[in-house]
Amino acid sequence: MECIFVFIFQFKELAQAYEVLSDPEQREIYDQYVEDALKEGMGGGGGMHDPFDIFQSFFGGNLFGGGSSRERMQRRGEDVIHSLKVSLEDLYSGTSKKLSLSRNVICSKCNGKGSKSGASTKCAGCQGTGMKFSIRHHGLSMIQQMQHPCNECKATGETINEKDSCPQCKGEKVIQEKKVLEVNVEKGVQNRQKITFPGEADEAPDTVTGDIVFVLQQKDHSKFKRKGDDLFYEHTLSLTEALCGFKFVLTHLDGRQLLIKSIQEK
Ligand SMILES: [Zn+2]
Ligand SMILES: [Zn+2]
């Protein structure tokens, strides 16, 4: 019997699936899993298992956004990642930075419907699903169906009559809003630390809003170098200083003036 297996998932999951399928040990477990699932499905008189369920149980519940069936699948918006440059002083003493960002929010006038009457027509490009499909063949027995957002309706699955479009958002369902976020950089945090603002990314209808993530990026310091939790400071001595003793003042990252002197210096 030849079994044609159709599965749909997005790029992220595809990568995850690929990892499993390309690892021989994992692959064996997976093959056994699918075989068992198919046997079970055909023996019980209830027809074959939904291939989605097989994938979902195997790769974990979050494959389709947390639900256990396709009906409950809800799209999740993209996370927005910004890099935030900070000085070594900022990381040493902690700081807080206010950043103004513009984001899409659901139009308040039409509640994200895009039309005055609330009416919309099903998008012809995707039959209202918001997704378009393309098929890729893997050998003889496997067909992979890829999904991508419909460009004709911006993945909303519906189009709006021009005359009926909402005057505030012009049928776009969302409007741009400026928002100030205060990023608190805690004292002593590491370079590349992530600071997340959950659900603050672009809003879209029927979509779980993604996060805004700031990744701290430490600027080079002219005097100090950081290695883990230690600070290194390089100071050049003259030959006389090296032989007869020295002292100098070092300004620390928090502005303190520290007197550094050699043992022989009185
Ligand atoms: Zn469409
Ligand atoms: Zn509107």
mmCIF file of C-alpha atoms in Angstrom, residues 6-233:
data_model
loop_
_atom_site.group_PDB
_atom_site.id
_atom_site.type_symbol
_atom_site.label_atom_id
_atom_site.label_comp_id
_atom_site.label_asym_id
_atom_site.label_seq_id
_atom_site.Cartn_x
_atom_site.Cartn_y
_atom_site.Cartn_z
ATOM 1 C CA VAL A 6 -0.259 15.510 3.404
ATOM 2 C CA PHE A 7 0.862 17.919 5.981
ATOM 3 C CA ILE A 8 0.788 21.620 6.406
ATOM 4 C CA PHE A 9 2.939 23.705 8.571
ATOM 5 C CA GLN A 10 4.765 26.920 8.646
ATOM 6 C CA PHE A 11 8.450 27.466 8.184
ATOM 7 C CA LYS A 12 9.382 27.334 11.857
ATOM 8 C CA GLU A 13 7.666 24.019 12.328
ATOM 9 C CA LEU A 14 9.096 22.766 9.094
ATOM 10 C CA ALA A 15 12.586 23.373 10.395
ATOM 11 C CA GLN A 16 11.674 21.528 13.573
ATOM 12 C CA ALA A 17 10.199 18.652 11.617
ATOM 13 C CA TYR A 18 13.224 18.539 9.397
ATOM 14 C CA GLU A 19 15.474 18.259 12.416
ATOM 15 C CA VAL A 20 13.528 15.245 13.610
ATOM 16 C CA LEU A 21 13.303 13.594 10.217
ATOM 17 C CA SER A 22 16.980 14.038 9.475
ATOM 18 C CA ASP A 23 18.174 12.544 12.747
ATOM 19 C CA PRO A 24 18.212 8.713 12.297
ATOM 20 C CA GLU A 25 17.264 7.933 15.896
ATOM 21 C CA GLN A 26 14.472 10.484 16.023
ATOM 22 C CA ARG A 27 13.357 9.397 12.586
ATOM 23 C CA GLU A 28 12.917 5.814 13.774
ATOM 24 C CA ILE A 29 10.795 6.934 16.693
ATOM 25 C CA TYR A 30 8.765 9.110 14.365
ATOM 26 C CA ASP A 31 8.216 6.318 11.794
ATOM 27 C CA GLN A 32 7.089 3.955 14.530
ATOM 28 C CA TYR A 33 4.794 6.629 15.881
ATOM 29 C CA VAL A 34 3.139 7.250 12.515
ATOM 30 C CA GLU A 35 2.801 3.519 11.826
ATOM 31 C CA ASP A 36 1.129 2.939 15.171
ATOM 32 C CA ALA A 37 -1.132 5.911 14.693
ATOM 33 C CA LEU A 38 -2.215 4.769 11.249
ATOM 34 C CA LYS A 39 -2.840 1.163 12.405
ATOM 35 C CA GLU A 40 -4.844 2.380 15.318
ATOM 36 C CA GLY A 41 -6.859 4.703 13.115
ATOM 37 C CA MET A 42 -7.703 2.078 10.505
ATOM 38 C CA GLY A 43 -8.448 -0.692 12.999
ATOM 39 C CA GLY A 44 -10.935 1.312 14.994
ATOM 40 C CA GLY A 45 -13.384 1.646 12.135
ATOM 41 C CA GLY A 46 -13.175 5.388 12.326
ATOM 42 C CA GLY A 47 -11.080 5.781 9.209
ATOM 43 C CA MET A 48 -7.602 7.154 9.184
ATOM 44 C CA HIS A 49 -6.232 9.452 11.777
ATOM 45 C CA ASP A 50 -6.118 13.055 10.908
ATOM 46 C CA PRO A 51 -2.518 13.512 9.799
ATOM 47 C CA PHE A 52 -2.526 16.869 11.562
ATOM 48 C CA ASP A 53 -3.186 15.179 14.854
ATOM 49 C CA ILE A 54 -0.315 12.798 14.280
ATOM 50 C CA PHE A 55 2.069 15.619 13.591
ATOM 51 C CA GLN A 56 0.716 17.632 16.375
ATOM 52 C CA SER A 57 1.020 14.921 18.979
ATOM 53 C CA PHE A 58 4.470 14.083 17.807
ATOM 54 C CA PHE A 59 5.913 17.546 17.653
ATOM 55 C CA GLY A 60 4.023 18.912 20.624
ATOM 56 C CA GLY A 61 0.851 20.819 21.251
ATOM 57 C CA ASN A 62 2.136 24.185 20.131
ATOM 58 C CA LEU A 63 2.577 23.236 16.517
ATOM 59 C CA PHE A 64 -0.531 25.029 15.391
ATOM 60 C CA GLY A 65 -0.519 27.737 17.966
ATOM 61 C CA GLY A 66 -1.652 25.821 21.014
ATOM 62 C CA GLY A 67 -5.019 24.330 20.027
ATOM 63 C CA SER A 68 -5.573 20.638 19.616
ATOM 64 C CA SER A 69 -7.385 20.916 16.305
ATOM 65 C CA ARG A 70 -7.137 23.031 13.195
ATOM 66 C CA GLU A 71 -10.388 24.830 13.952
ATOM 67 C CA ARG A 72 -8.899 26.395 17.036
ATOM 68 C CA MET A 73 -5.739 27.456 15.287
ATOM 69 C CA GLN A 74 -5.173 31.174 15.558
ATOM 70 C CA ARG A 75 -2.469 33.039 13.814
ATOM 71 C CA ARG A 76 0.216 34.634 15.896
ATOM 72 C CA GLY A 77 1.624 37.931 14.767
ATOM 73 C CA GLU A 78 5.320 38.358 14.194
ATOM 74 C CA ASP A 79 7.590 39.354 17.035
ATOM 75 C CA VAL A 80 9.404 42.598 16.391
ATOM 76 C CA ILE A 81 13.053 42.575 17.372
ATOM 77 C CA HIS A 82 15.046 45.741 17.932
ATOM 78 C CA SER A 83 18.638 46.008 18.954
ATOM 79 C CA LEU A 84 19.223 48.571 21.664
ATOM 80 C CA LYS A 85 22.671 50.080 21.977
ATOM 81 C CA VAL A 86 23.807 50.639 25.534
ATOM 82 C CA SER A 87 27.061 51.846 27.012
ATOM 83 C CA LEU A 88 29.084 49.868 29.515
ATOM 84 C CA GLU A 89 28.132 52.553 32.044
ATOM 85 C CA ASP A 90 24.441 51.768 31.388
ATOM 86 C CA LEU A 91 25.028 48.070 32.008
ATOM 87 C CA TYR A 92 27.073 48.757 35.132
ATOM 88 C CA SER A 93 24.709 51.165 36.843
ATOM 89 C CA GLY A 94 21.423 50.297 35.171
ATOM 90 C CA THR A 95 19.363 52.748 33.171
ATOM 91 C CA SER A 96 15.999 53.251 31.638
ATOM 92 C CA LYS A 97 15.431 54.357 28.077
ATOM 93 C CA LYS A 98 12.248 55.694 26.555
ATOM 94 C CA LEU A 99 11.688 54.670 22.974
ATOM 95 C CA SER A 100 8.972 55.857 20.688
ATOM 96 C CA LEU A 101 7.758 53.206 18.269
ATOM 97 C CA SER A 102 4.965 53.182 15.776
ATOM 98 C CA ARG A 103 2.777 50.112 15.584
ATOM 99 C CA ASN A 104 -0.468 48.963 13.975
ATOM 100 C CA VAL A 105 -3.489 48.830 16.243
ATOM 101 C CA ILE A 106 -6.996 47.597 15.464
ATOM 102 C CA CYS A 107 -9.074 50.529 14.150
ATOM 103 C CA SER A 108 -11.393 51.683 16.915
ATOM 104 C CA LYS A 109 -14.002 53.129 14.548
ATOM 105 C CA CYS A 110 -14.810 49.857 12.779
ATOM 106 C CA ASN A 111 -13.439 47.453 15.425
ATOM 107 C CA GLY A 112 -11.118 45.956 12.868
ATOM 108 C CA LYS A 113 -13.902 45.182 10.370
ATOM 109 C CA GLY A 114 -12.601 47.660 7.812
ATOM 110 C CA SER A 115 -16.092 48.635 6.634
ATOM 111 C CA LYS A 116 -18.789 51.042 7.813
ATOM 112 C CA SER A 117 -21.516 48.397 7.676
ATOM 113 C CA GLY A 118 -19.356 45.624 9.088
ATOM 114 C CA ALA A 119 -19.847 43.688 5.869
ATOM 115 C CA SER A 120 -17.111 42.106 3.837
ATOM 116 C CA THR A 121 -16.826 39.727 0.912
ATOM 117 C CA LYS A 122 -14.901 36.530 0.844
ATOM 118 C CA CYS A 123 -11.530 36.967 -0.859
ATOM 119 C CA ALA A 124 -11.510 35.249 -4.220
ATOM 120 C CA GLY A 125 -7.759 34.721 -4.133
ATOM 121 C CA CYS A 126 -7.813 32.395 -1.135
ATOM 122 C CA GLN A 127 -11.508 31.449 -0.815
ATOM 123 C CA GLY A 128 -11.605 33.295 2.454
ATOM 124 C CA THR A 129 -8.972 31.235 4.201
ATOM 125 C CA GLY A 130 -6.335 33.980 4.226
ATOM 126 C CA MET A 131 -3.803 31.413 3.121
ATOM 127 C CA LYS A 132 -2.576 30.267 -0.237
ATOM 128 C CA PHE A 133 -1.057 26.857 -0.756
ATOM 129 C CA SER A 134 1.718 25.467 -2.807
ATOM 130 C CA ILE A 135 2.665 21.811 -3.120
ATOM 131 C CA ARG A 136 6.090 20.313 -3.039
ATOM 132 C CA HIS A 137 6.925 16.684 -3.766
ATOM 133 C CA HIS A 138 9.414 14.736 -1.690
ATOM 134 C CA GLY A 139 10.216 11.532 -3.529
ATOM 135 C CA LEU A 140 7.270 9.373 -4.579
ATOM 136 C CA SER A 141 5.320 8.940 -1.415
ATOM 137 C CA MET A 142 5.299 12.305 0.270
ATOM 138 C CA ILE A 143 3.609 15.508 -0.672
ATOM 139 C CA GLN A 144 4.256 18.564 1.346
ATOM 140 C CA GLN A 145 1.758 21.351 1.250
ATOM 141 C CA MET A 146 3.178 24.728 2.168
ATOM 142 C CA GLN A 147 0.991 27.580 3.241
ATOM 143 C CA HIS A 148 1.696 31.265 2.960
ATOM 144 C CA PRO A 149 -0.391 34.356 3.664
ATOM 145 C CA CYS A 150 -2.671 35.529 0.819
ATOM 146 C CA ASN A 151 -1.360 38.730 -0.734
ATOM 147 C CA GLU A 152 -4.705 39.806 -2.180
ATOM 148 C CA CYS A 153 -6.455 40.235 1.166
ATOM 149 C CA LYS A 154 -3.363 40.550 3.381
ATOM 150 C CA ALA A 155 -4.210 37.177 4.889
ATOM 151 C CA THR A 156 -7.538 38.377 6.276
ATOM 152 C CA GLY A 157 -9.630 36.173 3.974
ATOM 153 C CA GLU A 158 -11.967 39.018 3.047
ATOM 154 C CA THR A 159 -12.128 42.065 0.837
ATOM 155 C CA ILE A 160 -14.092 45.242 1.445
ATOM 156 C CA ASN A 161 -16.235 47.195 -0.959
ATOM 157 C CA GLU A 162 -14.516 50.525 -1.588
ATOM 158 C CA LYS A 163 -17.688 52.579 -0.968
ATOM 159 C CA ASP A 164 -18.278 50.849 2.328
ATOM 160 C CA SER A 165 -14.732 51.157 3.615
ATOM 161 C CA CYS A 166 -14.172 52.666 7.057
ATOM 162 C CA PRO A 167 -13.215 56.371 6.833
ATOM 163 C CA GLN A 168 -10.691 56.106 9.647
ATOM 164 C CA CYS A 169 -8.623 53.151 8.476
ATOM 165 C CA LYS A 170 -9.648 53.239 4.770
ATOM 166 C CA GLY A 171 -10.580 49.591 4.963
ATOM 167 C CA GLU A 172 -7.163 48.610 6.285
ATOM 168 C CA LYS A 173 -8.678 47.478 9.641
ATOM 169 C CA VAL A 174 -5.682 48.833 11.485
ATOM 170 C CA ILE A 175 -4.226 52.264 12.037
ATOM 171 C CA GLN A 176 -0.762 53.406 13.002
ATOM 172 C CA GLU A 177 -0.213 54.509 16.539
ATOM 173 C CA LYS A 178 2.811 55.956 18.243
ATOM 174 C CA LYS A 179 3.702 54.335 21.497
ATOM 175 C CA VAL A 180 6.424 55.124 23.980
ATOM 176 C CA LEU A 181 7.980 52.111 25.655
ATOM 177 C CA GLU A 182 10.192 52.434 28.660
ATOM 178 C CA VAL A 183 12.971 49.885 28.606
ATOM 179 C CA ASN A 184 14.459 49.208 32.002
ATOM 180 C CA VAL A 185 18.024 48.014 31.805
ATOM 181 C CA GLU A 186 18.787 46.423 35.137
ATOM 182 C CA LYS A 187 22.112 46.920 36.813
ATOM 183 C CA GLY A 188 24.657 44.248 35.834
ATOM 184 C CA VAL A 189 22.733 42.619 32.984
ATOM 185 C CA GLN A 190 24.711 40.866 30.292
ATOM 186 C CA ASN A 191 25.341 42.055 26.796
ATOM 187 C CA ARG A 192 22.731 40.606 24.364
ATOM 188 C CA GLN A 193 20.175 40.328 27.159
ATOM 189 C CA LYS A 194 16.616 40.288 25.788
ATOM 190 C CA ILE A 195 13.929 42.544 27.214
ATOM 191 C CA THR A 196 10.446 41.528 26.096
ATOM 192 C CA PHE A 197 7.222 43.508 25.913
ATOM 193 C CA PRO A 198 4.595 40.811 25.428
ATOM 194 C CA GLY A 199 1.809 41.575 22.982
ATOM 195 C CA GLU A 200 3.127 44.995 21.994
ATOM 196 C CA ALA A 201 3.923 44.265 18.348
ATOM 197 C CA ASP A 202 1.574 45.057 15.446
ATOM 198 C CA GLU A 203 -2.066 44.198 16.014
ATOM 199 C CA ALA A 204 -4.111 42.535 13.279
ATOM 200 C CA PRO A 205 -7.660 41.145 13.234
ATOM 201 C CA ASP A 206 -7.998 37.537 14.479
ATOM 202 C CA THR A 207 -4.359 37.423 15.371
ATOM 203 C CA VAL A 208 -2.576 36.984 18.656
ATOM 204 C CA THR A 209 -0.312 40.013 18.872
ATOM 205 C CA GLY A 210 3.387 39.227 18.885
ATOM 206 C CA ASP A 211 5.985 40.654 21.252
ATOM 207 C CA ILE A 212 8.413 43.500 20.969
ATOM 208 C CA VAL A 213 11.841 42.288 21.956
ATOM 209 C CA PHE A 214 14.810 44.524 22.622
ATOM 210 C CA VAL A 215 18.236 42.938 22.465
ATOM 211 C CA LEU A 216 20.871 44.885 24.353
ATOM 212 C CA GLN A 217 23.979 45.570 22.389
ATOM 213 C CA GLN A 218 26.898 46.923 24.356
ATOM 214 C CA LYS A 219 28.966 49.656 22.743
ATOM 215 C CA ASP A 220 32.731 49.337 23.064
ATOM 216 C CA HIS A 221 34.257 51.330 25.891
ATOM 217 C CA SER A 222 37.472 53.293 25.411
ATOM 218 C CA LYS A 223 38.982 52.246 28.758
ATOM 219 C CA PHE A 224 37.165 49.250 30.194
ATOM 220 C CA LYS A 225 36.594 45.787 28.828
ATOM 221 C CA ARG A 226 34.029 43.449 30.301
ATOM 222 C CA LYS A 227 34.550 39.710 30.558
ATOM 223 C CA GLY A 228 31.598 38.063 32.265
ATOM 224 C CA ASP A 229 31.213 39.858 35.566
ATOM 225 C CA ASP A 230 34.749 41.267 35.601
ATOM 226 C CA LEU A 231 36.006 44.583 34.344
ATOM 227 C CA PHE A 232 39.470 45.029 32.896
ATOM 228 C CA TYR A 233 41.318 48.310 32.689
#
